[in-house]
Amino acid sequence: MSLAPRAARTAALALTSSALVVLGAGAASAHVSVTPSSTAAGSYAVLTFSVGHGSEASPTTQLTFQIPEEVIAVTPTVNPNWTVEKKIEKLESAVKGSHGSEYTERVAEVVYTAKTPLADGLRDTVSLQLPLPEEEGEKLVFPVIQTCEKGETAWTQTYEEGQDEPESPAPFITTTAAETDGHGGHGDADADAGADADETAEAGSGSDALGWAGVVLGALGLAAGGLALGRTRKRA
């Protein structure tokens, strides 16, 4: 095979691969996706939801997030491009929270309404902070209704592991093993770091004390030497 046909074939393959990558990226970005800051059971997590297109190329005007029953409290993050509203529902019976608190109602929905409709093809994110369940392996599904100037998309379809992804999947996360302090941190590591800092401070204080003692002893030695020299000169 000559060099020219081989080069043409290589270029065609490269273009085909690039087209597949672009198509794949477009399909992936079509969903309302979620990125958690933590999935550790019992931790507080910030879930960042991304939207990158409208319904039938129409600008997005509203995003309604349905909160799973396993989640009681939600703190939405302010986004200057959107107004935000929490819709509350009464609980049939009170639920105990962390630090001895008690809940008689929960956040059922969080609604973000665009101040200026988000044009199709432009991406934006909104975030929710919430406590994750205490048990590992809990699947939390967040159905989203994306309302546009023309039409809407219900990202509400669920599926199990091993099944094909549906056309309009609901974003979800699954909790993983709990971390040391229940807030996504490393309490033991922080405590060890604090102890090391205290030991370093104590060691530094001891060194300073020894240093001052050396200075005092040195000064006394100089004074004694001066007296001895003075006596020797008088005798001479």
PDB file of C-alpha atoms in Angstrom:
ATOM      1  CA  MET A   1       0.000   0.000   0.000  1.00  0.00           C
ATOM      2  CA  SER A   2       1.404   3.435  -0.966  1.00  0.00           C
ATOM      3  CA  LEU A   3       1.822   6.198   1.569  1.00  0.00           C
ATOM      4  CA  ALA A   4      -0.960   8.405   0.142  1.00  0.00           C
ATOM      5  CA  PRO A   5      -3.835   5.877   0.459  1.00  0.00           C
ATOM      6  CA  ARG A   6      -2.572   4.840   3.897  1.00  0.00           C
ATOM      7  CA  ALA A   7      -2.567   8.473   5.066  1.00  0.00           C
ATOM      8  CA  ALA A   8      -6.077   8.997   3.693  1.00  0.00           C
ATOM      9  CA  ARG A   9      -7.331   5.885   5.482  1.00  0.00           C
ATOM     10  CA  THR A  10      -5.743   7.014   8.772  1.00  0.00           C
ATOM     11  CA  ALA A  11      -7.339  10.448   8.451  1.00  0.00           C
ATOM     12  CA  ALA A  12     -10.759   8.890   7.773  1.00  0.00           C
ATOM     13  CA  LEU A  13     -10.481   6.674  10.850  1.00  0.00           C
ATOM     14  CA  ALA A  14      -9.473   9.660  12.971  1.00  0.00           C
ATOM     15  CA  LEU A  15     -12.467  11.678  11.738  1.00  0.00           C
ATOM     16  CA  THR A  16     -14.829   8.771  12.411  1.00  0.00           C
ATOM     17  CA  SER A  17     -13.459   8.337  15.950  1.00  0.00           C
ATOM     18  CA  SER A  18     -13.763  12.054  16.620  1.00  0.00           C
ATOM     19  CA  ALA A  19     -17.364  12.043  15.412  1.00  0.00           C
ATOM     20  CA  LEU A  20     -18.189   9.139  17.725  1.00  0.00           C
ATOM     21  CA  VAL A  21     -16.601  10.955  20.663  1.00  0.00           C
ATOM     22  CA  VAL A  22     -18.600  14.103  19.921  1.00  0.00           C
ATOM     23  CA  LEU A  23     -21.837  12.124  19.591  1.00  0.00           C
ATOM     24  CA  GLY A  24     -21.104  10.275  22.811  1.00  0.00           C
ATOM     25  CA  ALA A  25     -20.403  13.508  24.679  1.00  0.00           C
ATOM     26  CA  GLY A  26     -23.637  15.019  23.368  1.00  0.00           C
ATOM     27  CA  ALA A  27     -25.655  12.023  24.523  1.00  0.00           C
ATOM     28  CA  ALA A  28     -24.057  12.076  27.965  1.00  0.00           C
ATOM     29  CA  SER A  29     -24.593  15.806  28.446  1.00  0.00           C
ATOM     30  CA  ALA A  30     -28.252  15.459  27.453  1.00  0.00           C
ATOM     31  CA  HIS A  31     -29.147  14.118  30.910  1.00  0.00           C
ATOM     32  CA  VAL A  32     -29.624  16.033  34.134  1.00  0.00           C
ATOM     33  CA  SER A  33     -26.629  14.592  35.956  1.00  0.00           C
ATOM     34  CA  VAL A  34     -25.569  14.689  39.623  1.00  0.00           C
ATOM     35  CA  THR A  35     -22.098  14.946  41.157  1.00  0.00           C
ATOM     36  CA  PRO A  36     -21.880  14.384  44.948  1.00  0.00           C
ATOM     37  CA  SER A  37     -19.162  15.891  47.150  1.00  0.00           C
ATOM     38  CA  SER A  38     -19.430  12.733  49.282  1.00  0.00           C
ATOM     39  CA  THR A  39     -21.322   9.437  49.233  1.00  0.00           C
ATOM     40  CA  ALA A  40     -20.196   8.280  52.688  1.00  0.00           C
ATOM     41  CA  ALA A  41     -23.119   7.010  54.771  1.00  0.00           C
ATOM     42  CA  GLY A  42     -24.017   9.444  57.563  1.00  0.00           C
ATOM     43  CA  SER A  43     -22.075  12.329  56.029  1.00  0.00           C
ATOM     44  CA  TYR A  44     -23.287  15.714  54.818  1.00  0.00           C
ATOM     45  CA  ALA A  45     -23.038  15.964  51.045  1.00  0.00           C
ATOM     46  CA  VAL A  46     -23.441  18.694  48.455  1.00  0.00           C
ATOM     47  CA  LEU A  47     -25.133  17.306  45.350  1.00  0.00           C
ATOM     48  CA  THR A  48     -24.443  19.356  42.228  1.00  0.00           C
ATOM     49  CA  PHE A  49     -26.976  18.891  39.416  1.00  0.00           C
ATOM     50  CA  SER A  50     -26.038  19.880  35.879  1.00  0.00           C
ATOM     51  CA  VAL A  51     -28.349  20.729  32.982  1.00  0.00           C
ATOM     52  CA  GLY A  52     -27.043  21.447  29.505  1.00  0.00           C
ATOM     53  CA  HIS A  53     -29.957  21.524  27.062  1.00  0.00           C
ATOM     54  CA  GLY A  54     -33.638  22.344  26.802  1.00  0.00           C
ATOM     55  CA  SER A  55     -36.674  20.394  25.610  1.00  0.00           C
ATOM     56  CA  GLU A  56     -36.678  20.395  21.802  1.00  0.00           C
ATOM     57  CA  ALA A  57     -34.079  23.196  21.814  1.00  0.00           C
ATOM     58  CA  SER A  58     -36.329  25.400  23.961  1.00  0.00           C
ATOM     59  CA  PRO A  59     -34.790  27.431  26.837  1.00  0.00           C
ATOM     60  CA  THR A  60     -35.150  25.995  30.350  1.00  0.00           C
ATOM     61  CA  THR A  61     -37.294  28.019  32.740  1.00  0.00           C
ATOM     62  CA  GLN A  62     -37.617  25.773  35.803  1.00  0.00           C
ATOM     63  CA  LEU A  63     -36.102  22.725  37.509  1.00  0.00           C
ATOM     64  CA  THR A  64     -38.181  20.847  40.093  1.00  0.00           C
ATOM     65  CA  PHE A  65     -36.298  18.335  42.244  1.00  0.00           C
ATOM     66  CA  GLN A  66     -38.285  15.663  44.055  1.00  0.00           C
ATOM     67  CA  ILE A  67     -36.503  14.747  47.306  1.00  0.00           C
ATOM     68  CA  PRO A  68     -36.454  11.039  48.283  1.00  0.00           C
ATOM     69  CA  GLU A  69     -38.288  10.086  51.479  1.00  0.00           C
ATOM     70  CA  GLU A  70     -35.025   8.980  53.110  1.00  0.00           C
ATOM     71  CA  VAL A  71     -33.931  12.635  53.178  1.00  0.00           C
ATOM     72  CA  ILE A  72     -35.582  14.993  55.673  1.00  0.00           C
ATOM     73  CA  ALA A  73     -33.634  18.258  55.576  1.00  0.00           C
ATOM     74  CA  VAL A  74     -32.285  20.009  52.472  1.00  0.00           C
ATOM     75  CA  THR A  75     -30.380  23.284  52.141  1.00  0.00           C
ATOM     76  CA  PRO A  76     -30.413  24.632  48.566  1.00  0.00           C
ATOM     77  CA  THR A  77     -27.400  26.611  47.371  1.00  0.00           C
ATOM     78  CA  VAL A  78     -28.111  30.107  46.059  1.00  0.00           C
ATOM     79  CA  ASN A  79     -27.510  30.557  42.330  1.00  0.00           C
ATOM     80  CA  PRO A  80     -27.699  34.183  41.122  1.00  0.00           C
ATOM     81  CA  ASN A  81     -29.350  33.074  37.861  1.00  0.00           C
ATOM     82  CA  TRP A  82     -32.267  31.370  39.659  1.00  0.00           C
ATOM     83  CA  THR A  83     -34.781  31.909  42.439  1.00  0.00           C
ATOM     84  CA  VAL A  84     -35.265  28.952  44.765  1.00  0.00           C
ATOM     85  CA  GLU A  85     -38.211  27.632  46.777  1.00  0.00           C
ATOM     86  CA  LYS A  86     -38.564  24.715  49.195  1.00  0.00           C
ATOM     87  CA  LYS A  87     -41.903  22.894  49.271  1.00  0.00           C
ATOM     88  CA  ILE A  88     -42.606  21.366  52.687  1.00  0.00           C
ATOM     89  CA  GLU A  89     -44.816  18.430  53.643  1.00  0.00           C
ATOM     90  CA  LYS A  90     -45.962  17.244  57.081  1.00  0.00           C
ATOM     91  CA  LEU A  91     -44.678  13.917  58.372  1.00  0.00           C
ATOM     92  CA  GLU A  92     -47.116  11.322  59.689  1.00  0.00           C
ATOM     93  CA  SER A  93     -44.905  10.902  62.753  1.00  0.00           C
ATOM     94  CA  ALA A  94     -41.926  12.820  64.102  1.00  0.00           C
ATOM     95  CA  VAL A  95     -38.455  11.736  63.000  1.00  0.00           C
ATOM     96  CA  LYS A  96     -35.351  12.121  65.134  1.00  0.00           C
ATOM     97  CA  GLY A  97     -32.431  13.934  63.597  1.00  0.00           C
ATOM     98  CA  SER A  98     -28.823  14.437  64.595  1.00  0.00           C
ATOM     99  CA  HIS A  99     -27.847  16.167  67.862  1.00  0.00           C
ATOM    100  CA  GLY A 100     -31.197  15.347  69.463  1.00  0.00           C
ATOM    101  CA  SER A 101     -33.294  17.351  66.980  1.00  0.00           C
ATOM    102  CA  GLU A 102     -36.772  16.235  65.921  1.00  0.00           C
ATOM    103  CA  TYR A 103     -38.512  16.784  62.594  1.00  0.00           C
ATOM    104  CA  THR A 104     -42.286  16.979  62.097  1.00  0.00           C
ATOM    105  CA  GLU A 105     -42.017  18.005  58.426  1.00  0.00           C
ATOM    106  CA  ARG A 106     -39.649  17.476  55.526  1.00  0.00           C
ATOM    107  CA  VAL A 107     -38.577  19.124  52.286  1.00  0.00           C
ATOM    108  CA  ALA A 108     -40.535  17.314  49.571  1.00  0.00           C
ATOM    109  CA  GLU A 109     -39.418  19.406  46.591  1.00  0.00           C
ATOM    110  CA  VAL A 110     -36.928  22.118  45.714  1.00  0.00           C
ATOM    111  CA  VAL A 111     -37.855  24.359  42.785  1.00  0.00           C
ATOM    112  CA  TYR A 112     -35.337  26.512  40.916  1.00  0.00           C
ATOM    113  CA  THR A 113     -36.901  29.097  38.580  1.00  0.00           C
ATOM    114  CA  ALA A 114     -34.689  30.847  36.034  1.00  0.00           C
ATOM    115  CA  LYS A 115     -34.566  34.643  36.193  1.00  0.00           C
ATOM    116  CA  THR A 116     -33.516  34.528  32.534  1.00  0.00           C
ATOM    117  CA  PRO A 117     -34.359  31.281  30.682  1.00  0.00           C
ATOM    118  CA  LEU A 118     -31.320  29.068  30.188  1.00  0.00           C
ATOM    119  CA  ALA A 119     -30.743  28.841  26.439  1.00  0.00           C
ATOM    120  CA  ASP A 120     -30.453  25.413  24.842  1.00  0.00           C
ATOM    121  CA  GLY A 121     -26.818  24.371  24.595  1.00  0.00           C
ATOM    122  CA  LEU A 122     -25.716  26.419  27.610  1.00  0.00           C
ATOM    123  CA  ARG A 123     -24.858  24.612  30.840  1.00  0.00           C
ATOM    124  CA  ASP A 124     -25.657  25.596  34.426  1.00  0.00           C
ATOM    125  CA  THR A 125     -25.588  23.879  37.817  1.00  0.00           C
ATOM    126  CA  VAL A 126     -27.597  24.034  41.036  1.00  0.00           C
ATOM    127  CA  SER A 127     -26.631  22.385  44.326  1.00  0.00           C
ATOM    128  CA  LEU A 128     -28.386  20.878  47.337  1.00  0.00           C
ATOM    129  CA  GLN A 129     -26.763  20.168  50.698  1.00  0.00           C
ATOM    130  CA  LEU A 130     -28.274  17.305  52.699  1.00  0.00           C
ATOM    131  CA  PRO A 131     -27.459  14.581  55.243  1.00  0.00           C
ATOM    132  CA  LEU A 132     -27.088  11.107  53.781  1.00  0.00           C
ATOM    133  CA  PRO A 133     -28.683   8.026  55.410  1.00  0.00           C
ATOM    134  CA  GLU A 134     -26.631   6.154  57.997  1.00  0.00           C
ATOM    135  CA  GLU A 135     -26.618   2.854  56.088  1.00  0.00           C
ATOM    136  CA  GLU A 136     -24.229   1.900  53.297  1.00  0.00           C
ATOM    137  CA  GLY A 137     -25.727   0.871  49.952  1.00  0.00           C
ATOM    138  CA  GLU A 138     -28.785   3.173  50.079  1.00  0.00           C
ATOM    139  CA  LYS A 139     -29.838   4.313  46.592  1.00  0.00           C
ATOM    140  CA  LEU A 140     -31.200   7.867  46.599  1.00  0.00           C
ATOM    141  CA  VAL A 141     -33.103   8.841  43.462  1.00  0.00           C
ATOM    142  CA  PHE A 142     -33.826  12.503  42.654  1.00  0.00           C
ATOM    143  CA  PRO A 143     -36.477  12.763  39.919  1.00  0.00           C
ATOM    144  CA  VAL A 144     -36.283  16.103  38.109  1.00  0.00           C
ATOM    145  CA  ILE A 145     -38.934  17.904  36.054  1.00  0.00           C
ATOM    146  CA  GLN A 146     -37.263  20.219  33.553  1.00  0.00           C
ATOM    147  CA  THR A 147     -39.756  22.838  32.364  1.00  0.00           C
ATOM    148  CA  CYS A 148     -38.970  24.820  29.220  1.00  0.00           C
ATOM    149  CA  GLU A 149     -40.620  27.659  27.325  1.00  0.00           C
ATOM    150  CA  LYS A 150     -42.014  24.946  25.042  1.00  0.00           C
ATOM    151  CA  GLY A 151     -42.639  21.586  26.642  1.00  0.00           C
ATOM    152  CA  GLU A 152     -40.880  19.791  29.481  1.00  0.00           C
ATOM    153  CA  THR A 153     -38.802  16.685  30.168  1.00  0.00           C
ATOM    154  CA  ALA A 154     -39.454  14.407  33.132  1.00  0.00           C
ATOM    155  CA  TRP A 155     -36.143  12.897  34.227  1.00  0.00           C
ATOM    156  CA  THR A 156     -37.929  10.354  36.401  1.00  0.00           C
ATOM    157  CA  GLN A 157     -37.224   6.900  34.988  1.00  0.00           C
ATOM    158  CA  THR A 158     -35.367   4.517  37.318  1.00  0.00           C
ATOM    159  CA  TYR A 159     -33.428   1.351  36.547  1.00  0.00           C
ATOM    160  CA  GLU A 160     -31.412  -1.273  38.365  1.00  0.00           C
ATOM    161  CA  GLU A 161     -27.767  -2.236  37.942  1.00  0.00           C
ATOM    162  CA  GLY A 162     -27.293  -4.340  34.823  1.00  0.00           C
ATOM    163  CA  GLN A 163     -30.344  -2.919  33.066  1.00  0.00           C
ATOM    164  CA  ASP A 164     -30.149  -0.624  30.049  1.00  0.00           C
ATOM    165  CA  GLU A 165     -30.390   3.050  30.864  1.00  0.00           C
ATOM    166  CA  PRO A 166     -33.848   4.436  30.021  1.00  0.00           C
ATOM    167  CA  GLU A 167     -34.426   7.406  27.751  1.00  0.00           C
ATOM    168  CA  SER A 168     -35.031   9.886  30.592  1.00  0.00           C
ATOM    169  CA  PRO A 169     -33.199   8.543  33.646  1.00  0.00           C
ATOM    170  CA  ALA A 170     -33.548  10.156  37.054  1.00  0.00           C
ATOM    171  CA  PRO A 171     -30.221  11.194  38.629  1.00  0.00           C
ATOM    172  CA  PHE A 172     -29.242   9.132  41.676  1.00  0.00           C
ATOM    173  CA  ILE A 173     -26.413   8.357  44.102  1.00  0.00           C
ATOM    174  CA  THR A 174     -25.648   5.299  46.246  1.00  0.00           C
ATOM    175  CA  THR A 175     -24.169   5.642  49.731  1.00  0.00           C
ATOM    176  CA  THR A 176     -20.809   4.038  50.457  1.00  0.00           C
ATOM    177  CA  ALA A 177     -18.991   3.027  53.652  1.00  0.00           C
ATOM    178  CA  ALA A 178     -19.143   5.587  56.451  1.00  0.00           C
ATOM    179  CA  GLU A 179     -16.100   7.706  57.225  1.00  0.00           C
ATOM    180  CA  THR A 180     -14.581   8.347  60.639  1.00  0.00           C
ATOM    181  CA  ASP A 181     -16.504  11.380  61.895  1.00  0.00           C
ATOM    182  CA  GLY A 182     -19.827  11.204  60.009  1.00  0.00           C
ATOM    183  CA  HIS A 183     -19.301  14.540  58.245  1.00  0.00           C
ATOM    184  CA  GLY A 184     -17.094  13.427  55.387  1.00  0.00           C
ATOM    185  CA  GLY A 185     -13.917  14.189  57.339  1.00  0.00           C
ATOM    186  CA  HIS A 186     -11.230  12.264  59.156  1.00  0.00           C
ATOM    187  CA  GLY A 187     -11.718  12.932  62.837  1.00  0.00           C
ATOM    188  CA  ASP A 188      -8.927  10.605  64.014  1.00  0.00           C
ATOM    189  CA  ALA A 189      -6.474  12.100  61.573  1.00  0.00           C
ATOM    190  CA  ASP A 190      -7.403  15.619  62.700  1.00  0.00           C
ATOM    191  CA  ALA A 191      -7.002  14.597  66.358  1.00  0.00           C
ATOM    192  CA  ASP A 192      -3.581  13.089  65.638  1.00  0.00           C
ATOM    193  CA  ALA A 193      -2.568  16.241  63.795  1.00  0.00           C
ATOM    194  CA  GLY A 194      -3.652  18.326  66.800  1.00  0.00           C
ATOM    195  CA  ALA A 195      -1.709  16.090  69.192  1.00  0.00           C
ATOM    196  CA  ASP A 196       1.390  16.364  67.012  1.00  0.00           C
ATOM    197  CA  ALA A 197       1.023  20.144  67.021  1.00  0.00           C
ATOM    198  CA  ASP A 198       0.743  20.163  70.852  1.00  0.00           C
ATOM    199  CA  GLU A 199       3.811  17.952  71.193  1.00  0.00           C
ATOM    200  CA  THR A 200       5.730  20.214  68.841  1.00  0.00           C
ATOM    201  CA  ALA A 201       4.675  23.256  70.869  1.00  0.00           C
ATOM    202  CA  GLU A 202       5.747  21.560  74.118  1.00  0.00           C
ATOM    203  CA  ALA A 203       9.066  20.555  72.590  1.00  0.00           C
ATOM    204  CA  GLY A 204       9.566  24.111  71.380  1.00  0.00           C
ATOM    205  CA  SER A 205       8.809  25.486  74.863  1.00  0.00           C
ATOM    206  CA  GLY A 206      11.376  23.113  76.376  1.00  0.00           C
ATOM    207  CA  SER A 207      13.966  24.150  73.847  1.00  0.00           C
ATOM    208  CA  ASP A 208      13.292  27.806  74.591  1.00  0.00           C
ATOM    209  CA  ALA A 209      13.712  27.193  78.345  1.00  0.00           C
ATOM    210  CA  LEU A 210      17.027  25.413  77.796  1.00  0.00           C
ATOM    211  CA  GLY A 211      18.165  28.215  75.508  1.00  0.00           C
ATOM    212  CA  TRP A 212      17.432  30.918  78.112  1.00  0.00           C
ATOM    213  CA  ALA A 213      19.154  28.851  80.798  1.00  0.00           C
ATOM    214  CA  GLY A 214      22.236  28.673  78.592  1.00  0.00           C
ATOM    215  CA  VAL A 215      22.214  32.441  78.113  1.00  0.00           C
ATOM    216  CA  VAL A 216      21.964  33.060  81.887  1.00  0.00           C
ATOM    217  CA  LEU A 217      24.747  30.586  82.678  1.00  0.00           C
ATOM    218  CA  GLY A 218      26.913  32.134  79.978  1.00  0.00           C
ATOM    219  CA  ALA A 219      26.381  35.612  81.449  1.00  0.00           C
ATOM    220  CA  LEU A 220      27.260  34.372  84.947  1.00  0.00           C
ATOM    221  CA  GLY A 221      30.405  32.754  83.570  1.00  0.00           C
ATOM    222  CA  LEU A 222      31.467  35.990  81.913  1.00  0.00           C
ATOM    223  CA  ALA A 223      30.835  37.919  85.119  1.00  0.00           C
ATOM    224  CA  ALA A 224      32.913  35.457  87.159  1.00  0.00           C
ATOM    225  CA  GLY A 225      35.709  35.613  84.619  1.00  0.00           C
ATOM    226  CA  GLY A 226      35.705  39.400  84.762  1.00  0.00           C
ATOM    227  CA  LEU A 227      35.997  39.410  88.577  1.00  0.00           C
ATOM    228  CA  ALA A 228      38.857  36.928  88.494  1.00  0.00           C
ATOM    229  CA  LEU A 229      40.705  39.021  85.921  1.00  0.00           C
ATOM    230  CA  GLY A 230      40.254  42.147  88.027  1.00  0.00           C
ATOM    231  CA  ARG A 231      41.701  40.475  91.142  1.00  0.00           C
ATOM    232  CA  THR A 232      44.689  39.185  89.174  1.00  0.00           C
ATOM    233  CA  ARG A 233      45.518  42.705  87.920  1.00  0.00           C
ATOM    234  CA  LYS A 234      45.300  44.172  91.436  1.00  0.00           C
ATOM    235  CA  ARG A 235      47.795  41.596  92.773  1.00  0.00           C
ATOM    236  CA  ALA A 236      50.135  42.359  89.923  1.00  0.00           C
TER     237      ALA A 236
END
